[in-house]
Amino acid sequence: MIFFDNVTKSYPGGHRGLSDIDLHIEPAEMVFLTGHSGAGKSTLLKLIGLLERSTRGQVRVGGRNLTRLKKRQIPFHRREVGMIFQDHRLLHDRTVFDNVAMPLVVAGVGHSETSRRVRAALDKVSLLGKEKAYPVTLSGGEQQRVGIARAVVSKPPVVLADEPTGNLDPDLSREIMGLFDQFNQVGVTLLIATHDLDLISTLNKRVLTLDKGRLAQDRPAIAC
Amino acid sequence: MIFFDNVTKSYPGGHRGLSDIDLHIEPAEMVFLTGHSGAGKSTLLKLIGLLERSTRGQVRVGGRNLTRLKKRQIPFHRREVGMIFQDHRLLHDRTVFDNVAMPLVVAGVGHSETSRRVRAALDKVSLLGKEKAYPVTLSGGEQQRVGIARAVVSKPPVVLADEPTGNLDPDLSREIMGLFDQFNQVGVTLLIATHDLDLISTLNKRVLTLDKGRLAQDRPAIAC
Amino acid sequence: MRSKRQRKSAHLSRRRRLHPHVWLLRHLQVALSSLGRLARAPFSTLMTSAVIGISLALPAGLHLLLQNVQALSGSWDGAATISLFLHRETTAREAGELARDLGLRAGIGSVRLIERDNALEEFQRFSGFSDALRALGENPLPAVIVVEPTADHSTPGAAESMLSSLRTLRQVELAQLDLQWVRRFHAITDIARRAIAVLATLLGLAVMLIVVNTIRLEIQNRHAEIEITKLIGGTNAFIRRPFLYAGLWYGLFGGLLAWFLVVLGIGLLDPPVARLAGLYQSTFELSGMDYPAFLILIGGSTLLGLGGSWLAVGRHLSEIEPS
Amino acid sequence: MRSKRQRKSAHLSRRRRLHPHVWLLRHLQVALSSLGRLARAPFSTLMTSAVIGISLALPAGLHLLLQNVQALSGSWDGAATISLFLHRETTAREAGELARDLGLRAGIGSVRLIERDNALEEFQRFSGFSDALRALGENPLPAVIVVEPTADHSTPGAAESMLSSLRTLRQVELAQLDLQWVRRFHAITDIARRAIAVLATLLGLAVMLIVVNTIRLEIQNRHAEIEITKLIGGTNAFIRRPFLYAGLWYGLFGGLLAWFLVVLGIGLLDPPVARLAGLYQSTFELSGMDYPAFLILIGGSTLLGLGGSWLAVGRHLSEIEPS
Ligand SMILES: Nc1ncnc2c1ncn2[C@@H]1O[C@H](COP(=O)(O)OP(=O)(O)OP(=O)(O)O)[C@@H](O)[C@H]1O
Ligand SMILES: Nc1ncnc2c1ncn2[C@@H]1O[C@H](COP(=O)(O)OP(=O)(O)OP(=O)(O)O)[C@@H](O)[C@H]1O
Ligand SMILES: [Mg+2]
Ligand SMILES: [Mg+2]
């Protein structure tokens, strides 16, 4: 599903965010990404979501060569990649419902269909009661879950999450990971950057470790 | 230093963020604040920084009764309370140096003095090399440290931190906590909201636990 | 692999084509929702529209005034006229006959006879020296026949040749091609028209700039929204649309306000103009804006608004990229 | 406890008072840094200034034109004049003597004798009926003495009584108080002045609105910055200052641009005006803006800018509170 072929990302100023990454993630795989602060986790996710372009090497997602993708095709690529951020990136002047509905509105999904799917997504993250609330009135954890609902509402084949549990208490973190596992069960490919090594250790998933922009370790899930 | 006297905070709509909190934090104490997501940790910190006003009860900080503080005195109160946020709250169109210098500029500190103190603060969080960088070019952990530098640069007697290590790897988290401990040694009163129970357990500090807006537990530091 | 990739990318492009019905519906939705957004910030919307309205009201109002002046002086503005001053001995009857004969000539559109007494009256009114002339006692003025050539004989050349043929008439002491007032009047209206054109250009430009600026600031203002919309796969067209409609609405409201201001301005100017007309014993009234002019004003304003937002959107939307 | 709290709060307030020298220095810094911010977005700054400039150039330019027209017609605008039409039999010598006598009378400022031939000439030029009058052969016009009362005898009452005393002179056939042209001219300039006043008010308002709107959008735009500044203890005065200076700069630049546009406009209008003046055998030239008018334009514009930003800041800054 996701291929990195000798990918290097240099930021303006010469700083290397990623160096010579080779990587292959199968469809419907769930993979954790760890590494110290500044290791390049966010950079790797950004390359997949086309928030940045690789300096060298090829990134392919779902058969699309991102290196060659034209500018006007980027939106259509992003519709197939759900993204969850450390800082939520919610719109503070829109209700929870409207925030979650955005990917569907952008894709031109009809009104009743949108309503149905948004409710289903909010239900999954246990926020159905906060539909009409504004993000500022939510706690950090609740905002994070709104972001997750938004990322999955349009059922994208790939979901990227950048430290989705950084601001959550341990119980909620486990719950969210369970949620990701559920998505994974129905065939979604997930790539999750996290610092929470304890949590990872309780889940039997593939773990990639970055170190100063290089892939230091690739520990596969132990087949059961 | 910080007194809560039967404090309740109701949000518009009737939701109770905090209920009947009684609390006393001594000068130069370092206190952790934990609790599930939505327990009211951020709300408690906001009351101290006057980002919200209590609905009932009295909050006093450094002898000032915040309930009675006039609107135009709020800025001067905030200068004595350094705040660190989950989402950093940096200005993206200013360099790291300018971001950290803001509290000093606001307080009217002279040019060379500002420069000296900003550099000292950045040195403490090991970011002296990134002085001229813009926040977007920093990793999440680096941005968090800029936020910490900004909160302490004006040497406020009270520092509040809302999940300062949520986005950091374990090593860096420990390092930051060490930093807070250093501030504490020189007499700063610290109140830190966090989910990282493992980290707390390694440090011998007072821990407050909130549950649904109520103070559920107040475990004092074991005197050595 | 390659062919699969190509299929996929073709698929990506295909999703952009919509059924025209759906397309129209979406545009309508965006137009209404952008109107709703403006309505939710009525003060700001009113301000922008007011600035546009005032800017457009000026050239429109001045143009209307110029038209009024030209209407007032309709007779001067027509073809050149030839004045035939008859010998003072010519009797009123002879003069009348001559006028009748001239009316039948080819190339002559209309003929007006001003008899000696009327000539004095008209001259007095025209010059303002009424009492002075009355003091002369005897009427020194001859009868005058004013000949207006038909349109095809009004060119300078044709008028000149008609003049020389009329000059040979027995009863005519002096024939004069009356172009001087026309020339002066044209010089004045020329200045006015030039000034109004300069003004209209400047203010049209100003309206553009206002809209560009407003939309630009609005784009910056909705920075977060644009960034997030791009992040979740919003196309540029999708993001652009509400801004374009906002510009269109600003233009439309500005145009309507300009029209209203012109109507108001005419109302304010009417009393002093009536007083002036009174001094000239005239019953002249300012005429308002007609329907085509109204449509041009509104249409032009709307286009300026749309054009302005187009410029702003083109320049500033691509600057915002998520990171 | 209580007294300690009070002492603390007094301490908080005391920190706000600064040494005047430091205060001035800070203001200068803010003024310059806000200028720097404008310079870093030159397109936007230029646009806002351009809109303000155009809006102010209009009434300023029109006012200047009106002044020019009044200068052109300076003689009409003076005191009322009395025209004495002498009997046709009066000789040139008699007329000259009368004029000299009149010049010595109390209440009479100046006396001008128009002899019969000159009267005809002037009359011809004035009426445009030159050829027609020449055709009359004999000069029908009397000599005229134009008497201008001194300022204190120019009131309608005093002028009327002087008129009746002059009317009794032996040589005078007809005495006429010449107010008609003055009245007409005043009616016209009255319209113009009223229109310009309406315009100046509207456009002054527009400038205010533009600045209010620009600053309002800028405040929204710098939402995050304001929020964070409040968070770290920035006072309202500290946050307000750069916006006020931005308004001031916009006003100043707009005023300078308006002045430039007026100079440009005068330059553009000069050729057709010269042509028109040529038709009247005049060497009239448009005069530019003088120094006090320049100062009023710039000062007024700056004040409008500052006032506009004051309004915007008052309304919108308190809406932004950190959370
Ligand atoms: N836009 C940018 N310009 C320049 N350098 C950048 C930019 N973005 C990131 N970097 C640098 O690239 C390196 C990797 O950054 P990245 O954000 O990928 O780290 P990370 O693994 O996500 O760290 P964290 O856990 O702190 O979020 C860092 O050293 C950072 O300073
Ligand atoms: N402005 C607001 N308006 C209404 N309700 C609010 C507001 N802010 C917070 N709340 C509610 O108050 C409760 C406490 O919120 P708070 O942000 O203090 O929780 P928290 O302990 O910081 O949670 P987290 O660990 O997720 O950050 C939550 O249920 C939240 O929905
Ligand atoms: Mg990161
Ligand atoms: Mg919180």
GROMACS .gro file of N, CA and C in nm, chain B residues 46 51-52 60 62-65 68-69 71-81 83 85 89-91 93-94 99 102-103 105-109 111 150, chain D residues 1-2 4-6 8-13 15-16 18 22 26 29 37 222-236 238 318 321-323:
model
  228
  270LYS      N    1  -0.655   2.716   3.425
  270LYS     CA    2  -0.709   2.838   3.366
  270LYS      C    3  -0.758   2.936   3.471
  275LEU      N    4  -0.764   3.280   3.284
  275LEU     CA    5  -0.822   3.261   3.151
  275LEU      C    6  -0.972   3.235   3.166
  276GLU      N    7  -1.009   3.191   3.284
  276GLU     CA    8  -1.151   3.177   3.320
  276GLU      C    9  -1.165   3.232   3.460
  284ARG      N   10  -0.701   3.260   4.523
  284ARG     CA   11  -0.602   3.360   4.557
  284ARG      C   12  -0.464   3.314   4.514
  286GLY      N   13  -0.060   3.437   4.531
  286GLY     CA   14   0.039   3.533   4.581
  286GLY      C   15  -0.025   3.647   4.656
  287GLY      N   16  -0.133   3.620   4.730
  287GLY     CA   17  -0.197   3.724   4.809
  287GLY      C   18  -0.300   3.805   4.733
  288ARG      N   19  -0.310   3.785   4.603
  288ARG     CA   20  -0.411   3.857   4.525
  288ARG      C   21  -0.539   3.775   4.519
  289ASN      N   22  -0.649   3.840   4.547
  289ASN     CA   23  -0.777   3.773   4.532
  289ASN      C   24  -0.823   3.786   4.387
  292ARG      N   25  -1.161   3.937   4.279
  292ARG     CA   26  -1.186   4.081   4.284
  292ARG      C   27  -1.097   4.160   4.190
  293LEU      N   28  -1.006   4.094   4.123
  293LEU     CA   29  -0.910   4.166   4.039
  293LEU      C   30  -0.982   4.238   3.925
  295LYS      N   31  -1.033   4.422   3.560
  295LYS     CA   32  -0.996   4.377   3.427
  295LYS      C   33  -0.859   4.431   3.386
  296ARG      N   34  -0.834   4.558   3.417
  296ARG     CA   35  -0.708   4.615   3.369
  296ARG      C   36  -0.588   4.571   3.451
  297GLN      N   37  -0.615   4.497   3.560
  297GLN     CA   38  -0.502   4.445   3.638
  297GLN      C   39  -0.463   4.305   3.594
  298ILE      N   40  -0.550   4.244   3.512
  298ILE     CA   41  -0.523   4.106   3.469
  298ILE      C   42  -0.385   4.091   3.405
  299PRO      N   43  -0.346   4.180   3.311
  299PRO     CA   44  -0.214   4.162   3.250
  299PRO      C   45  -0.101   4.153   3.352
  300PHE      N   46  -0.111   4.234   3.458
  300PHE     CA   47  -0.002   4.235   3.556
  300PHE      C   48  -0.001   4.107   3.638
  301HIS      N   49  -0.122   4.051   3.658
  301HIS     CA   50  -0.127   3.920   3.724
  301HIS      C   51  -0.060   3.814   3.636
  302ARG      N   52  -0.093   3.819   3.505
  302ARG     CA   53  -0.042   3.714   3.415
  302ARG      C   54   0.110   3.719   3.402
  303ARG      N   55   0.166   3.839   3.424
  303ARG     CA   56   0.312   3.848   3.415
  303ARG      C   57   0.380   3.771   3.527
  304GLU      N   58   0.304   3.743   3.632
  304GLU     CA   59   0.362   3.671   3.745
  304GLU      C   60   0.328   3.522   3.740
  305VAL      N   61   0.261   3.482   3.632
  305VAL     CA   62   0.224   3.341   3.615
  305VAL      C   63   0.268   3.296   3.476
  307MET      N   64   0.281   3.040   3.175
  307MET     CA   65   0.195   2.929   3.134
  307MET      C   66   0.253   2.852   3.016
  309PHE      N   67   0.150   2.537   2.743
  309PHE     CA   68   0.029   2.475   2.692
  309PHE      C   69   0.055   2.346   2.615
  313ARG      N   70   0.117   2.717   2.157
  313ARG     CA   71   0.077   2.858   2.137
  313ARG      C   72   0.195   2.946   2.103
  314LEU      N   73   0.270   2.909   2.002
  314LEU     CA   74   0.378   2.995   1.954
  314LEU      C   75   0.327   3.077   1.837
  315LEU      N   76   0.394   3.188   1.811
  315LEU     CA   77   0.359   3.268   1.694
  315LEU      C   78   0.444   3.221   1.577
  317ASP      N   79   0.486   3.339   1.281
  317ASP     CA   80   0.557   3.435   1.195
  317ASP      C   81   0.671   3.504   1.269
  318ARG      N   82   0.709   3.448   1.384
  318ARG     CA   83   0.823   3.506   1.456
  318ARG      C   84   0.925   3.397   1.488
  323ASN      N   85   0.975   3.482   1.987
  323ASN     CA   86   0.869   3.420   2.066
  323ASN      C   87   0.905   3.420   2.214
  326MET      N   88   0.890   3.764   2.396
  326MET     CA   89   0.762   3.836   2.411
  326MET      C   90   0.729   3.882   2.554
  327PRO      N   91   0.738   3.795   2.654
  327PRO     CA   92   0.701   3.841   2.789
  327PRO      C   93   0.788   3.957   2.837
  329VAL      N   94   0.936   4.187   2.631
  329VAL     CA   95   0.897   4.304   2.553
  329VAL      C   96   0.771   4.366   2.613
  330VAL      N   97   0.674   4.279   2.643
  330VAL     CA   98   0.548   4.324   2.700
  330VAL      C   99   0.571   4.397   2.832
  331ALA      N  100   0.667   4.349   2.909
  331ALA     CA  101   0.692   4.410   3.040
  331ALA      C  102   0.784   4.531   3.029
  332GLY      N  103   0.831   4.560   2.908
  332GLY     CA  104   0.911   4.679   2.887
  332GLY      C  105   1.056   4.665   2.932
  333VAL      N  106   1.107   4.543   2.927
  333VAL     CA  107   1.248   4.521   2.964
  333VAL      C  108   1.337   4.573   2.851
  335HIS      N  109   1.656   4.639   2.584
  335HIS     CA  110   1.699   4.556   2.473
  335HIS      C  111   1.806   4.452   2.509
  374ARG      N  112   0.967   3.035   2.698
  374ARG     CA  113   0.888   3.158   2.704
  374ARG      C  114   0.822   3.175   2.842
  772MET      N  115  -0.408   4.045   5.642
  772MET     CA  116  -0.430   3.982   5.510
  772MET      C  117  -0.482   4.086   5.411
  773ARG      N  118  -0.588   4.150   5.457
  773ARG     CA  119  -0.653   4.249   5.372
  773ARG      C  120  -0.553   4.358   5.326
  775LYS      N  121  -0.237   4.349   5.316
  775LYS     CA  122  -0.132   4.295   5.230
  775LYS      C  123  -0.182   4.285   5.085
  776ARG      N  124  -0.308   4.242   5.074
  776ARG     CA  125  -0.367   4.231   4.941
  776ARG      C  126  -0.373   4.369   4.874
  777GLN      N  127  -0.413   4.466   4.953
  777GLN     CA  128  -0.424   4.600   4.896
  777GLN      C  129  -0.289   4.654   4.852
  779LYS      N  130  -0.043   4.483   4.753
  779LYS     CA  131  -0.005   4.411   4.631
  779LYS      C  132  -0.074   4.471   4.509
  780SER      N  133  -0.202   4.502   4.524
  780SER     CA  134  -0.275   4.551   4.408
  780SER      C  135  -0.230   4.693   4.375
  781ALA      N  136  -0.192   4.769   4.475
  781ALA     CA  137  -0.136   4.901   4.448
  781ALA      C  138  -0.005   4.886   4.371
  782HIS      N  139   0.071   4.787   4.409
  782HIS     CA  140   0.196   4.757   4.341
  782HIS      C  141   0.172   4.728   4.193
  783LEU      N  142   0.066   4.651   4.168
  783LEU     CA  143   0.033   4.616   4.028
  783LEU      C  144   0.006   4.741   3.946
  784SER      N  145  -0.069   4.837   4.007
  784SER     CA  146  -0.104   4.955   3.931
  784SER      C  147   0.017   5.045   3.911
  786ARG      N  148   0.313   4.982   3.855
  786ARG     CA  149   0.405   4.941   3.749
  786ARG      C  150   0.370   5.000   3.613
  787ARG      N  151   0.248   5.055   3.602
  787ARG     CA  152   0.206   5.104   3.471
  787ARG      C  153   0.261   5.242   3.440
  789LEU      N  154   0.518   5.513   3.365
  789LEU     CA  155   0.654   5.510   3.312
  789LEU      C  156   0.713   5.649   3.311
  793VAL      N  157   1.105   5.732   2.861
  793VAL     CA  158   1.089   5.592   2.819
  793VAL      C  159   0.961   5.576   2.738
  797ARG      N  160   0.931   5.435   2.361
  797ARG     CA  161   0.850   5.318   2.325
  797ARG      C  162   0.753   5.348   2.214
  800GLN      N  163   0.931   5.357   1.895
  800GLN     CA  164   0.961   5.220   1.851
  800GLN      C  165   0.839   5.156   1.786
  808ARG      N  166   0.606   4.702   0.948
  808ARG     CA  167   0.510   4.596   0.915
  808ARG      C  168   0.434   4.631   0.787
  993ARG      N  169  -0.456   3.910   1.313
  993ARG     CA  170  -0.350   3.891   1.410
  993ARG      C  171  -0.409   3.841   1.541
  994HIS      N  172  -0.520   3.772   1.526
  994HIS     CA  173  -0.593   3.711   1.636
  994HIS      C  174  -0.501   3.633   1.729
  995ALA      N  175  -0.425   3.543   1.670
  995ALA     CA  176  -0.338   3.456   1.749
  995ALA      C  177  -0.237   3.539   1.828
  996GLU      N  178  -0.180   3.637   1.759
  996GLU     CA  179  -0.080   3.721   1.824
  996GLU      C  180  -0.139   3.797   1.942
  997ILE      N  181  -0.259   3.853   1.922
  997ILE     CA  182  -0.323   3.929   2.028
  997ILE      C  183  -0.354   3.837   2.147
  998GLU      N  184  -0.406   3.719   2.113
  998GLU     CA  185  -0.442   3.624   2.217
  998GLU      C  186  -0.319   3.588   2.301
  999ILE      N  187  -0.212   3.557   2.232
  999ILE     CA  188  -0.091   3.516   2.304
  999ILE      C  189  -0.032   3.632   2.382
 1000THR      N  190  -0.039   3.752   2.324
 1000THR     CA  191   0.013   3.868   2.396
 1000THR      C  192  -0.066   3.891   2.524
 1001LYS      N  193  -0.199   3.875   2.516
 1001LYS     CA  194  -0.279   3.889   2.637
 1001LYS      C  195  -0.242   3.781   2.738
 1002LEU      N  196  -0.213   3.664   2.686
 1002LEU     CA  197  -0.180   3.549   2.771
 1002LEU      C  198  -0.054   3.574   2.852
 1003ILE      N  199   0.042   3.640   2.794
 1003ILE     CA  200   0.169   3.658   2.865
 1003ILE      C  201   0.173   3.793   2.936
 1004GLY      N  202   0.056   3.861   2.944
 1004GLY     CA  203   0.050   3.980   3.027
 1004GLY      C  204   0.065   4.112   2.954
 1005GLY      N  205   0.035   4.115   2.824
 1005GLY     CA  206   0.036   4.242   2.752
 1005GLY      C  207  -0.087   4.323   2.790
 1006THR      N  208  -0.068   4.452   2.821
 1006THR     CA  209  -0.184   4.535   2.854
 1006THR      C  210  -0.259   4.570   2.727
 1007ASN      N  211  -0.383   4.617   2.745
 1007ASN     CA  212  -0.461   4.659   2.628
 1007ASN      C  213  -0.393   4.772   2.554
 1009PHE      N  214  -0.078   4.830   2.527
 1009PHE     CA  215   0.034   4.773   2.452
 1009PHE      C  216  -0.013   4.710   2.321
 1089SER      N  217  -1.142   4.401   2.233
 1089SER     CA  218  -1.187   4.335   2.355
 1089SER      C  219  -1.258   4.204   2.325
 1092GLU      N  220  -1.021   3.724   2.355
 1092GLU     CA  221  -0.971   3.686   2.486
 1092GLU      C  222  -0.910   3.547   2.475
 1093PRO      N  223  -0.798   3.524   2.539
 1093PRO     CA  224  -0.738   3.391   2.533
 1093PRO      C  225  -0.825   3.290   2.606
 1094SER      N  226  -0.814   3.163   2.568
 1094SER     CA  227  -0.888   3.057   2.638
 1094SER      C  228  -0.800   2.934   2.653
   0.00000   0.00000   0.00000
